[in-house]
PDB file of C-alpha atoms in Angstrom:
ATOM      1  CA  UNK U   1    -113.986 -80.361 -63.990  1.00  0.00           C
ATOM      2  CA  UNK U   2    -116.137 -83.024 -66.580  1.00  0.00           C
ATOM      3  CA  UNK U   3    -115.421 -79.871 -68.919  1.00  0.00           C
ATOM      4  CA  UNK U   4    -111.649 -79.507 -68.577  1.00  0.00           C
ATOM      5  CA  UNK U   5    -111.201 -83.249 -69.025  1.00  0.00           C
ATOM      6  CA  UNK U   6    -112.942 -83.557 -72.042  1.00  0.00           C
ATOM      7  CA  UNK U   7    -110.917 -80.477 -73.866  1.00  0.00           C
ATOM      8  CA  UNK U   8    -107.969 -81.881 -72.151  1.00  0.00           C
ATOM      9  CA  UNK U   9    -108.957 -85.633 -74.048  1.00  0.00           C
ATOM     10  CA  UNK U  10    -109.255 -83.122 -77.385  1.00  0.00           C
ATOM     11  CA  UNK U  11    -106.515 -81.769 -76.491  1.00  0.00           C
ATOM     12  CA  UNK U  12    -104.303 -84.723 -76.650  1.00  0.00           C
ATOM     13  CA  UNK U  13    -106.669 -85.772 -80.575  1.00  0.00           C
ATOM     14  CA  UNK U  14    -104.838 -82.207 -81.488  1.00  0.00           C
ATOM     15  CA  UNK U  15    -108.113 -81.087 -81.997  1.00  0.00           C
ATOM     16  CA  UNK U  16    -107.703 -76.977 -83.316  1.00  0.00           C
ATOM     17  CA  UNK U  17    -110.801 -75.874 -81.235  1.00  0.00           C
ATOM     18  CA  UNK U  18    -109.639 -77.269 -77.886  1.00  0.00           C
ATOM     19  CA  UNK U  19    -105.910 -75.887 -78.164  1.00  0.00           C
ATOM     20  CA  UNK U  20    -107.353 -72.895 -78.723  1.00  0.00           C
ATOM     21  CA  UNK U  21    -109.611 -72.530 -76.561  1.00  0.00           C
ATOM     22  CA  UNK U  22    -106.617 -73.883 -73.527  1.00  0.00           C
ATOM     23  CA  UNK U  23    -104.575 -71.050 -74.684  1.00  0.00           C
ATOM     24  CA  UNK U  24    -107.453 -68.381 -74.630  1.00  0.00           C
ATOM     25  CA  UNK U  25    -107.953 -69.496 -70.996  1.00  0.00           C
ATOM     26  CA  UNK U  26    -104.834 -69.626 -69.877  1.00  0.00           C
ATOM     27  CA  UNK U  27    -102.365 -67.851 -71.686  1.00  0.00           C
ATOM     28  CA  UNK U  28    -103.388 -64.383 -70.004  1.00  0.00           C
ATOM     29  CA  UNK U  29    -102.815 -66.046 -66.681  1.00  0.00           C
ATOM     30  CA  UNK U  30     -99.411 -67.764 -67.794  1.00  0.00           C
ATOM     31  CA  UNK U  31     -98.017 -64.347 -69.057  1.00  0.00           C
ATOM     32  CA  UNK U  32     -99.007 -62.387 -65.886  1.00  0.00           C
ATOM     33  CA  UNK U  33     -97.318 -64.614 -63.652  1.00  0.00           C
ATOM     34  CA  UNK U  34     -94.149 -65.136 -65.897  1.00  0.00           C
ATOM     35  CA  UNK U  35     -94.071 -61.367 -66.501  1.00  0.00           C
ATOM     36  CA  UNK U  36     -94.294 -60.692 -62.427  1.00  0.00           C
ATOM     37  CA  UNK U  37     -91.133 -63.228 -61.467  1.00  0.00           C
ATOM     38  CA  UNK U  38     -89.161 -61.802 -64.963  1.00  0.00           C
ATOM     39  CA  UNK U  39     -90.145 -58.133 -64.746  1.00  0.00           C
ATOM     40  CA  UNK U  40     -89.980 -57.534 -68.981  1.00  0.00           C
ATOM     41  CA  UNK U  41     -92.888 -58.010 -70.936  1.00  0.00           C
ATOM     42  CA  UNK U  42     -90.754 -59.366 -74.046  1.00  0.00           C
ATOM     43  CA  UNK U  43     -89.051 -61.535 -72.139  1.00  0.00           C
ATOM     44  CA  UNK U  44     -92.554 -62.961 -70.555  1.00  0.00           C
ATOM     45  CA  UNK U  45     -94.134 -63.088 -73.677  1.00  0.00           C
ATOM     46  CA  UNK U  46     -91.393 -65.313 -75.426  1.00  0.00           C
ATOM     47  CA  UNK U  47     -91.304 -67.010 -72.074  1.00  0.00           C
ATOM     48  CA  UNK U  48     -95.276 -67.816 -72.049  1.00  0.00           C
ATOM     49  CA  UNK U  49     -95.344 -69.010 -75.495  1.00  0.00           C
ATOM     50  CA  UNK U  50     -92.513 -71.453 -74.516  1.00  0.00           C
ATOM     51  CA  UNK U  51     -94.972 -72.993 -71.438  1.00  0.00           C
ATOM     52  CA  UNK U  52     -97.984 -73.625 -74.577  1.00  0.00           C
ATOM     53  CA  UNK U  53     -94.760 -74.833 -77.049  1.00  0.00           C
ATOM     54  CA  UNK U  54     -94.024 -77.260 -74.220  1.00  0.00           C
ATOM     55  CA  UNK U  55     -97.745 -78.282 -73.872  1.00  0.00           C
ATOM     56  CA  UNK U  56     -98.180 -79.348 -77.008  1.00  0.00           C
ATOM     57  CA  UNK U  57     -94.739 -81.187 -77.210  1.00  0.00           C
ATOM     58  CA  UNK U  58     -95.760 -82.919 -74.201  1.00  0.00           C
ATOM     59  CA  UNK U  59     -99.234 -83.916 -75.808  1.00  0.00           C
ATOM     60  CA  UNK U  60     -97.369 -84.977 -79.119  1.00  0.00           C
ATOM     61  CA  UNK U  61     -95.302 -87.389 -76.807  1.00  0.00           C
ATOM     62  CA  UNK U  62     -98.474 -88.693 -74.923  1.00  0.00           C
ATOM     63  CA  UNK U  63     -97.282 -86.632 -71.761  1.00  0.00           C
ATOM     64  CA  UNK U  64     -98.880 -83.610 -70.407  1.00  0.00           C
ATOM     65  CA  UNK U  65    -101.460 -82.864 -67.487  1.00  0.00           C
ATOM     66  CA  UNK U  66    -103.053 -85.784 -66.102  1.00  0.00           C
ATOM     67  CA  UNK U  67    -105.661 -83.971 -63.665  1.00  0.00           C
ATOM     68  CA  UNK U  68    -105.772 -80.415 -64.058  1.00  0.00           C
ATOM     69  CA  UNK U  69    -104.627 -78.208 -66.805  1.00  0.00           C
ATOM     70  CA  UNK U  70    -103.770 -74.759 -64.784  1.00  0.00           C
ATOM     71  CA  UNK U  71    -101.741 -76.912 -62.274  1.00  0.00           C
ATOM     72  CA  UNK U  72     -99.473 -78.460 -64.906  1.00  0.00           C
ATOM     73  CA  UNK U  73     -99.589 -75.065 -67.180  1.00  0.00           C
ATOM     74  CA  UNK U  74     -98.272 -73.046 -63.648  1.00  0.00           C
ATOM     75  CA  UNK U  75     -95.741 -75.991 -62.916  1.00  0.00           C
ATOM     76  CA  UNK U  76     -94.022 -76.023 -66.627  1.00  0.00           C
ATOM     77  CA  UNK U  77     -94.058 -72.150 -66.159  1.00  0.00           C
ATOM     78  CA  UNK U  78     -92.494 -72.534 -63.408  1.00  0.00           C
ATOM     79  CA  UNK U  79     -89.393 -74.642 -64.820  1.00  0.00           C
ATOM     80  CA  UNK U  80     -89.624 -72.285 -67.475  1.00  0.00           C
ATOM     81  CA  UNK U  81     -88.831 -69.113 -65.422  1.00  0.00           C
ATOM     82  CA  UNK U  82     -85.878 -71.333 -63.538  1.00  0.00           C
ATOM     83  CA  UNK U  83     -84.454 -71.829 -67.153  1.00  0.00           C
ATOM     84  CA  UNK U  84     -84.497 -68.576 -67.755  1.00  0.00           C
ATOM     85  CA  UNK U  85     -83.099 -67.379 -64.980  1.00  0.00           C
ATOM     86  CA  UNK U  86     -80.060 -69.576 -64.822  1.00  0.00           C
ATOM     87  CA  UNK U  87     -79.701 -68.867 -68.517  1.00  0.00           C
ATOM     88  CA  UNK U  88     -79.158 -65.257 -67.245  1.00  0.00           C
ATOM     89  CA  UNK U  89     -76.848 -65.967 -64.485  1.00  0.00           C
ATOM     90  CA  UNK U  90     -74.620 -67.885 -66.044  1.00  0.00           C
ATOM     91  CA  UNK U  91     -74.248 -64.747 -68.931  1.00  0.00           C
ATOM     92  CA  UNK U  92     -75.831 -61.774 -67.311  1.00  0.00           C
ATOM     93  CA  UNK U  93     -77.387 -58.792 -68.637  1.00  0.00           C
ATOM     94  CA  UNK U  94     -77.787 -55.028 -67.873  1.00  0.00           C
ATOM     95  CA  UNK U  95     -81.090 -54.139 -68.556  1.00  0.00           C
ATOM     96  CA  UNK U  96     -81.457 -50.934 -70.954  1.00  0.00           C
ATOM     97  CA  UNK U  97     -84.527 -48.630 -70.182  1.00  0.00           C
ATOM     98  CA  UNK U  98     -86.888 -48.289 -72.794  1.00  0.00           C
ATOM     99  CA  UNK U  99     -87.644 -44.835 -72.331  1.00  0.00           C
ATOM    100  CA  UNK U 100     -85.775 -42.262 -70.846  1.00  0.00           C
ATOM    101  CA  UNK U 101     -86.947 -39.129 -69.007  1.00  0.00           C
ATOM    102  CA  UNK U 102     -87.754 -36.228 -71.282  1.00  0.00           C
ATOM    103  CA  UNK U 103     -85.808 -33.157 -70.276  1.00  0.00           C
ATOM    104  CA  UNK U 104     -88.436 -31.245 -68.732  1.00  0.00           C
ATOM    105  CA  UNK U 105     -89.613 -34.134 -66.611  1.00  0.00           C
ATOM    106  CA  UNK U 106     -88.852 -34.137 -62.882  1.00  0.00           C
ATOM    107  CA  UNK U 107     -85.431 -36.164 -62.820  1.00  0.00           C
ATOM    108  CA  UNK U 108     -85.879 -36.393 -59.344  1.00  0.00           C
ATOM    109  CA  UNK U 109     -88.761 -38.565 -59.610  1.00  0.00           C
ATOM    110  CA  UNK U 110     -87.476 -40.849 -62.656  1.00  0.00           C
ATOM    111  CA  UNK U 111     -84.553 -41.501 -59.961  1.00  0.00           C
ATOM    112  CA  UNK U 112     -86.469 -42.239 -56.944  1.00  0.00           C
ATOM    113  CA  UNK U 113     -89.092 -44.176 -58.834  1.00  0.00           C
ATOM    114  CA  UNK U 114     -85.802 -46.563 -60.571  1.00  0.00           C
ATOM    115  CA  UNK U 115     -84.197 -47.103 -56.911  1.00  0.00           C
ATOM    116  CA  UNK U 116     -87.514 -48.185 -55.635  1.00  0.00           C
ATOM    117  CA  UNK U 117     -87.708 -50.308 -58.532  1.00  0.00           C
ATOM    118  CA  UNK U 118     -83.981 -51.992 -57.924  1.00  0.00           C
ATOM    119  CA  UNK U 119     -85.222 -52.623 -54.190  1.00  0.00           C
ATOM    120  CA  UNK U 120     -88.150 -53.952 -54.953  1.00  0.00           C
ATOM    121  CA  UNK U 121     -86.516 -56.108 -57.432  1.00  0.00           C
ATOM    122  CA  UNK U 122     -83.462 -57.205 -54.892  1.00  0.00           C
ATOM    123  CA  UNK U 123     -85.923 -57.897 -51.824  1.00  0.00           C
ATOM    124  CA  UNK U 124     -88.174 -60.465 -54.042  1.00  0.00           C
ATOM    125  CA  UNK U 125     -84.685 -62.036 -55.443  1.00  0.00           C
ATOM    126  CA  UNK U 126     -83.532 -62.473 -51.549  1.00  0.00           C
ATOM    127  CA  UNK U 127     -86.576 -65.044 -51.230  1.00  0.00           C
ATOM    128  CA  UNK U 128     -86.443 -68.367 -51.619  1.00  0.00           C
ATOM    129  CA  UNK U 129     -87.604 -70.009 -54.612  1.00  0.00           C
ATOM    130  CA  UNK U 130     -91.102 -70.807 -53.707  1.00  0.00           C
ATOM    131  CA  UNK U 131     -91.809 -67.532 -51.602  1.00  0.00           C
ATOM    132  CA  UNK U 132     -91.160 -66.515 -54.885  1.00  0.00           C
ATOM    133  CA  UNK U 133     -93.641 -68.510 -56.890  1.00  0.00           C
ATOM    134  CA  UNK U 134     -96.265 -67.484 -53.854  1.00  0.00           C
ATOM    135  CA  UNK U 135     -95.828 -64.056 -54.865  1.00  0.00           C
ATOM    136  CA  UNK U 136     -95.869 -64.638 -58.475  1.00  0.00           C
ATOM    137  CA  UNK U 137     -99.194 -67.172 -58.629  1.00  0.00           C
ATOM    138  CA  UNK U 138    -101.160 -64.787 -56.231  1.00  0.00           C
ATOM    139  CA  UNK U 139    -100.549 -61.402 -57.496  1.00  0.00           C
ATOM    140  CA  UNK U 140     -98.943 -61.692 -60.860  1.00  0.00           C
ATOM    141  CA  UNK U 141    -101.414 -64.472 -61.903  1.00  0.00           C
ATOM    142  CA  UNK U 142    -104.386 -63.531 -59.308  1.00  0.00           C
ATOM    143  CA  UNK U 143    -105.049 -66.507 -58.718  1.00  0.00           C
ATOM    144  CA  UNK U 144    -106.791 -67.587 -55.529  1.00  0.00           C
ATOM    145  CA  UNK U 145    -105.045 -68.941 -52.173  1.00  0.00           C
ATOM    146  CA  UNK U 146    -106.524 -72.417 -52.360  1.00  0.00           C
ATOM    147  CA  UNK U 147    -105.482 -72.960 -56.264  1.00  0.00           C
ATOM    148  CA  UNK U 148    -102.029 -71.319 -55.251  1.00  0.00           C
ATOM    149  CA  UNK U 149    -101.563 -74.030 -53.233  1.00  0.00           C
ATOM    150  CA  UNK U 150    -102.636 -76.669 -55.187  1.00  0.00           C
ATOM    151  CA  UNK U 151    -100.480 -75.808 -58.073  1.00  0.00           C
ATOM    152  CA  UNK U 152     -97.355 -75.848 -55.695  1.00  0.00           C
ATOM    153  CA  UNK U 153     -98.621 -79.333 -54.098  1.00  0.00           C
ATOM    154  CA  UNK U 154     -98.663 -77.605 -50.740  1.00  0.00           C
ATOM    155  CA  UNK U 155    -101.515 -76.813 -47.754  1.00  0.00           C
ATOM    156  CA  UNK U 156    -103.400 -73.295 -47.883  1.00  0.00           C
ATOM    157  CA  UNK U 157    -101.724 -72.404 -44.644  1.00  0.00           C
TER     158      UNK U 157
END
């Protein structure tokens, strides 16, 4: 913890080693759990870059985490992905697939394995918001139950 503060403290002196090193740490993290509540790897990777762009506006302004760096990162992604997703509902989108079956391949199987897809994607979207982050911080980010918790200020159970 002694080790986070002090690259958070050169953090906020905009020192080039420690911003680097907080986004070598954490961007992997950021961008799995962004890409497992948006489902397009652009999309999460514009999306994660916009959680470090936020960071460092926040430090500029004398804001940003006050205790633990992962928490606040995983909280700012988290307003993030709301953003985005009211951005999307208020002018939605059909998604285009980026590859389509080749003629010989079983179509069969490109059409099961879509509709599983859709389902999949409509059961997580019938949860509420933070069954949702759950979800997304434990298997899209793999992070542990107990830091789950903490970064969504509630008990392990």
């Amino acid at each position: 913890m002694l080790d986070e503060a002090r690259l958070i403290a050169a953090a906020r002196r905009m020192e080039p080693e420690a911003l680097s090193a907080i986004h070598e740490r954490h961007f992997d993290a950021i961008y799995r759990y962004v890409s497992f509540r948006v489902g397009d790897a652009d999309t999460a990777e514009d999306l994660a870059s916009e959680v470090f762009t936020r960071f460092l506006t926040a430090l500029r302004q004398g804001g940003g985490p006050k205790e633990t760096l992962a928490g606040w990162l995983y909280g700012v992604a988290g307003h993030v992905i709301k953003d985005h997703l009211r951005r999307l509902y208020r002018r939605p989108q059909v998604p285009l697939e980026a590859s389509l079956p080749a003629a010989e391949a079983d179509m069969a199987d490109a059409v099961d394995q879509s509709l599983q897809a859709d389902r999949l994607r409509e059961v997580v979207a019938s949860l509420t918001t933070d069954q949702q982050a759950v979800l997304s911080l434990r298997f899209g980010a793999g992070l542990p139950i107990r830091d789950v918790a903490d970064s969504m200020g509630k008990s392990e159970g």
